[in-house]
Amino acid sequence: MKLSVVIPAYNEEESISETLRALYQTLAKYGIDHEICVTNDNSRDNTLAVLQGLQTEIPSLVVFTNPGPNGFGYAVRYGLERFSGDCVAVFMADMSDDPEDLVKYYYKMRDTGTDAVFGSRWQKGGKVVDYPALKKVINRVANLIIRLMMNTRYDDTTNAFKLYRRETMEGIKPFLSPHFNLTVELPLKAMVRGYSYEVVPNSWTNRKYGESKLKIKEMGSRYFFILLYCLIEKHFSQGDFLKKTAKPVVEVSR
């Protein structure tokens, strides 16, 4: 099962080398067939030059440049339209996600046959390091609202770090979100459309360099839009988008 890792990168020249080296070394250590797809989202710093230099060091590194429109969601979608693996994970460029957790996701998917693997930073075994207090409060309130409205027990929908089978990713298209609300759109559509998922505790560590690209003031209405969209699909689509299961072939003797 080939693993693709999609990483959006905007002005990440200080973080991207450490992230990619750690990710590659971890996946190589476990002998996991993989590709690392980084989408340079028209960075204004030296991110692209750093990526091009790393290609000689990391043989599984594939570099895309998103010509526009730009934004976190657009950059992720650019990679999701171009990966070649049997499954695909969304991973952050700032080393906030742990490559060892990705290995756990991969083995969980392989061993259970599930359609997706979702991380949870808040369940037993998960952890956060240097998580800003205000951001934590907003995160927990937002996820509580999602749980109540969508009637789900999963408690970390806004966590971008998830793994999907190729068939699952194809089944939740078309994508709507141009920004960070894509992190909510992908798992909610998978749930609503009947794809199975397992939850694995994961860790999150605040970035060492640069600043977060997530602007909370700008995202509230966008998250709410996607939440309402998925809620409407769940209750009013008449199952038109549900996961299609193969029907058994019945042979008729003559």
Short mmCIF file of C-alpha atoms in Angstrom, two decimals:
data_model
loop_
_atom_site.label_atom_id
_atom_site.label_comp_id
_atom_site.label_asym_id
_atom_site.label_seq_id
_atom_site.Cartn_x
_atom_site.Cartn_y
_atom_site.Cartn_z
CA MET A 1 0.00 0.00 0.00
CA LYS A 2 1.81 3.10 -1.23
CA LEU A 3 1.49 6.11 1.05
CA SER A 4 1.33 9.67 -0.28
CA VAL A 5 1.86 12.61 2.07
CA VAL A 6 0.50 15.98 0.95
CA ILE A 7 2.12 19.00 2.60
CA PRO A 8 1.06 22.60 1.88
CA ALA A 9 3.90 25.10 2.31
CA TYR A 10 3.70 28.89 2.38
CA ASN A 11 6.75 30.80 3.63
CA GLU A 12 8.15 27.78 5.48
CA GLU A 13 11.86 28.11 4.60
CA GLU A 14 12.87 27.78 8.27
CA SER A 15 10.74 24.71 9.04
CA ILE A 16 10.45 22.68 5.86
CA SER A 17 13.92 21.07 5.88
CA GLU A 18 13.55 19.67 9.40
CA THR A 19 10.02 18.49 8.65
CA LEU A 20 10.89 16.68 5.43
CA ARG A 21 14.07 15.07 6.73
CA ALA A 22 12.29 13.71 9.81
CA LEU A 23 9.36 12.49 7.75
CA TYR A 24 11.51 10.76 5.14
CA GLN A 25 13.83 9.17 7.68
CA THR A 26 10.89 7.80 9.65
CA LEU A 27 9.07 6.32 6.66
CA ALA A 28 12.31 4.87 5.30
CA LYS A 29 13.10 3.33 8.69
CA TYR A 30 9.85 1.36 8.56
CA GLY A 31 10.29 0.49 4.89
CA ILE A 32 7.01 2.15 3.88
CA ASP A 33 6.62 2.71 0.14
CA HIS A 34 5.79 6.39 -0.12
CA GLU A 35 6.00 9.76 -1.81
CA ILE A 36 6.14 13.17 -0.15
CA CYS A 37 4.21 15.77 -2.18
CA VAL A 38 4.86 19.36 -1.14
CA THR A 39 2.80 22.13 -2.67
CA ASN A 40 4.66 25.42 -2.59
CA ASP A 41 1.80 27.91 -2.37
CA ASN A 42 3.58 30.80 -4.14
CA SER A 43 5.81 31.45 -1.12
CA ARG A 44 7.43 34.86 -0.92
CA ASP A 45 10.55 33.60 0.86
CA ASN A 46 13.06 30.92 -0.17
CA THR A 47 10.77 27.93 0.41
CA LEU A 48 10.89 26.86 -3.24
CA ALA A 49 14.69 27.02 -3.41
CA VAL A 50 14.97 24.98 -0.20
CA LEU A 51 12.60 22.37 -1.61
CA GLN A 52 14.51 22.12 -4.87
CA GLY A 53 17.72 21.60 -2.93
CA LEU A 54 16.16 18.84 -0.83
CA GLN A 55 15.11 16.87 -3.91
CA THR A 56 18.68 15.60 -4.33
CA GLU A 57 18.69 14.46 -0.71
CA ILE A 58 15.18 12.99 -0.43
CA PRO A 59 14.42 10.70 -3.40
CA SER A 60 10.70 10.42 -2.61
CA LEU A 61 10.16 14.20 -2.59
CA VAL A 62 7.85 15.63 -5.26
CA VAL A 63 7.52 19.42 -5.46
CA PHE A 64 4.53 21.24 -6.92
CA THR A 65 3.96 24.97 -7.18
CA ASN A 66 0.37 26.14 -6.98
CA PRO A 67 0.12 29.08 -9.41
CA GLY A 68 -3.12 30.26 -7.83
CA PRO A 69 -5.57 30.89 -6.48
CA ASN A 70 -3.65 30.52 -3.25
CA GLY A 71 -4.56 29.64 0.32
CA PHE A 72 -4.23 26.62 2.60
CA GLY A 73 -7.21 24.76 1.16
CA TYR A 74 -6.19 25.43 -2.43
CA ALA A 75 -2.64 24.21 -1.73
CA VAL A 76 -3.86 20.98 -0.14
CA ARG A 77 -6.35 20.41 -2.95
CA TYR A 78 -3.59 20.93 -5.52
CA GLY A 79 -1.70 18.03 -3.96
CA LEU A 80 -4.81 15.89 -3.52
CA GLU A 81 -5.43 16.07 -7.26
CA ARG A 82 -1.92 14.88 -8.10
CA PHE A 83 -0.76 12.23 -5.62
CA SER A 84 -0.07 8.71 -6.87
CA GLY A 85 -0.43 6.54 -3.75
CA ASP A 86 -3.09 4.10 -2.57
CA CYS A 87 -3.72 6.30 0.46
CA VAL A 88 -2.97 9.92 1.28
CA ALA A 89 -2.30 11.90 4.44
CA VAL A 90 -2.39 15.66 5.00
CA PHE A 91 0.68 16.69 7.00
CA MET A 92 1.83 20.12 8.20
CA ALA A 93 5.06 21.77 7.03
CA ASP A 94 5.87 23.29 10.44
CA MET A 95 6.69 19.98 12.18
CA SER A 96 3.60 20.21 14.37
CA ASP A 97 2.68 16.64 13.33
CA ASP A 98 4.77 13.64 14.40
CA PRO A 99 5.97 11.26 11.64
CA GLU A 100 5.72 8.36 14.10
CA ASP A 101 2.00 9.06 14.37
CA LEU A 102 1.71 8.80 10.60
CA VAL A 103 3.24 5.33 10.78
CA LYS A 104 0.57 4.39 13.34
CA TYR A 105 -2.13 5.69 10.99
CA TYR A 106 -0.70 3.68 8.11
CA TYR A 107 -0.57 0.40 10.01
CA LYS A 108 -4.06 0.97 11.44
CA MET A 109 -5.44 1.40 7.93
CA ARG A 110 -3.51 -1.57 6.59
CA ASP A 111 -4.48 -3.89 9.43
CA THR A 112 -8.17 -2.93 9.77
CA GLY A 113 -9.07 -2.19 6.14
CA THR A 114 -10.75 1.03 7.23
CA ASP A 115 -11.47 3.80 4.71
CA ALA A 116 -9.84 6.54 6.79
CA VAL A 117 -7.83 7.11 9.95
CA PHE A 118 -8.44 10.23 12.04
CA GLY A 119 -6.14 11.58 14.73
CA SER A 120 -7.25 12.86 18.12
CA ARG A 121 -5.05 15.08 20.23
CA TRP A 122 -7.51 14.99 23.12
CA GLN A 123 -8.18 11.30 23.69
CA LYS A 124 -6.08 9.12 26.01
CA GLY A 125 -2.62 8.80 24.49
CA GLY A 126 -2.83 12.08 22.59
CA LYS A 127 -1.05 15.25 23.65
CA VAL A 128 -0.42 18.86 22.74
CA VAL A 129 2.81 20.77 23.39
CA ASP A 130 2.82 24.55 23.84
CA TYR A 131 -0.77 24.89 22.58
CA PRO A 132 -1.91 28.55 22.89
CA ALA A 133 -4.56 28.84 25.63
CA LEU A 134 -7.05 30.92 23.61
CA LYS A 135 -6.69 28.68 20.58
CA LYS A 136 -7.34 25.63 22.78
CA VAL A 137 -10.58 27.10 24.13
CA ILE A 138 -11.78 27.97 20.64
CA ASN A 139 -10.78 24.51 19.39
CA ARG A 140 -12.71 22.66 22.08
CA VAL A 141 -15.82 24.82 21.64
CA ALA A 142 -15.75 24.41 17.86
CA ASN A 143 -15.35 20.64 18.08
CA LEU A 144 -18.16 20.42 20.65
CA ILE A 145 -20.48 22.29 18.28
CA ILE A 146 -19.53 19.93 15.45
CA ARG A 147 -20.11 16.87 17.63
CA LEU A 148 -23.55 18.07 18.70
CA MET A 149 -24.70 19.15 15.25
CA MET A 150 -23.35 16.10 13.42
CA ASN A 151 -24.21 13.63 16.21
CA THR A 152 -20.72 12.13 16.30
CA ARG A 153 -18.45 11.07 19.16
CA TYR A 154 -15.28 12.04 17.30
CA ASP A 155 -13.73 14.96 19.18
CA ASP A 156 -11.04 16.43 16.88
CA THR A 157 -12.61 17.13 13.50
CA THR A 158 -10.59 20.34 13.04
CA ASN A 159 -7.34 18.36 13.25
CA ALA A 160 -5.93 18.43 9.70
CA PHE A 161 -3.68 15.40 10.23
CA LYS A 162 -5.69 12.49 8.78
CA LEU A 163 -5.21 9.56 6.39
CA TYR A 164 -7.61 8.56 3.59
CA ARG A 165 -7.69 5.75 1.06
CA ARG A 166 -7.61 6.91 -2.55
CA GLU A 167 -11.16 5.59 -3.04
CA THR A 168 -12.32 7.58 -0.03
CA MET A 169 -10.73 10.78 -1.31
CA GLU A 170 -12.35 10.29 -4.71
CA GLY A 171 -15.69 9.64 -3.02
CA ILE A 172 -15.75 12.92 -1.10
CA LYS A 173 -15.14 15.13 -4.12
CA PRO A 174 -15.76 17.79 -5.28
CA PHE A 175 -13.92 19.91 -2.73
CA LEU A 176 -15.42 23.25 -1.76
CA SER A 177 -13.14 24.80 0.84
CA PRO A 178 -10.38 27.20 -0.24
CA HIS A 179 -9.02 27.77 3.27
CA PHE A 180 -8.50 25.94 6.57
CA ASN A 181 -12.15 24.85 6.56
CA LEU A 182 -10.99 22.06 4.23
CA THR A 183 -9.77 20.31 7.40
CA VAL A 184 -13.42 20.04 8.46
CA GLU A 185 -14.89 19.34 5.03
CA LEU A 186 -12.84 16.19 4.35
CA PRO A 187 -13.70 14.18 7.50
CA LEU A 188 -17.31 15.34 7.72
CA LYS A 189 -18.00 14.36 4.11
CA ALA A 190 -16.37 10.98 4.73
CA MET A 191 -18.63 10.44 7.75
CA VAL A 192 -21.79 11.63 6.04
CA ARG A 193 -21.13 9.53 2.94
CA GLY A 194 -20.73 6.32 4.88
CA TYR A 195 -16.96 5.76 4.81
CA SER A 196 -15.53 3.87 7.77
CA TYR A 197 -12.85 5.36 9.99
CA GLU A 198 -10.67 4.52 12.97
CA VAL A 199 -9.38 7.04 15.54
CA VAL A 200 -5.74 7.02 16.67
CA PRO A 201 -4.34 9.32 19.39
CA ASN A 202 -1.76 11.74 18.01
CA SER A 203 0.44 14.55 19.26
CA TRP A 204 0.71 18.19 18.21
CA THR A 205 3.66 20.51 18.85
CA ASN A 206 3.56 24.25 18.29
CA ARG A 207 5.80 25.56 15.52
CA LYS A 208 9.37 26.64 16.30
CA TYR A 209 9.69 29.14 13.46
CA GLY A 210 7.49 31.66 11.70
CA GLU A 211 3.85 32.32 12.47
CA SER A 212 0.68 30.33 12.13
CA LYS A 213 -1.20 30.82 8.85
CA LEU A 214 -4.56 30.19 10.56
CA LYS A 215 -6.42 33.47 11.17
CA ILE A 216 -9.16 32.58 13.64
CA LYS A 217 -11.16 35.79 13.09
CA GLU A 218 -11.44 35.03 9.37
CA MET A 219 -12.36 31.36 9.71
CA GLY A 220 -15.47 31.26 11.93
CA SER A 221 -18.05 31.78 9.20
CA ARG A 222 -16.16 29.53 6.78
CA TYR A 223 -16.11 26.63 9.22
CA PHE A 224 -19.80 27.19 9.91
CA PHE A 225 -20.60 27.20 6.18
CA ILE A 226 -18.97 23.79 5.66
CA LEU A 227 -20.62 22.42 8.80
CA LEU A 228 -24.05 23.50 7.52
CA TYR A 229 -23.31 22.11 4.06
CA CYS A 230 -22.45 18.68 5.49
CA LEU A 231 -25.45 18.79 7.82
CA ILE A 232 -27.77 19.53 4.88
CA GLU A 233 -26.23 16.73 2.83
CA LYS A 234 -26.65 14.32 5.75
CA HIS A 235 -30.36 15.00 6.17
CA PHE A 236 -31.59 15.99 2.73
CA SER A 237 -29.44 14.38 0.01
CA GLN A 238 -31.46 11.14 0.05
CA GLY A 239 -28.21 9.19 0.17
CA ASP A 240 -27.18 10.25 -3.34
CA PHE A 241 -23.53 10.59 -2.30
CA LEU A 242 -23.18 7.52 -0.09
CA LYS A 243 -20.26 5.17 -0.53
CA LYS A 244 -20.97 2.75 -3.34
CA THR A 245 -20.47 -0.91 -2.49
CA ALA A 246 -19.89 -3.51 -5.16
CA LYS A 247 -22.84 -5.80 -5.81
CA PRO A 248 -22.13 -9.52 -5.95
CA VAL A 249 -22.18 -11.04 -9.43
CA VAL A 250 -24.77 -13.78 -9.73
CA GLU A 251 -24.01 -16.40 -12.33
CA VAL A 252 -27.01 -17.99 -14.01
CA SER A 253 -26.53 -21.50 -15.38
CA ARG A 254 -28.16 -22.34 -18.67
#
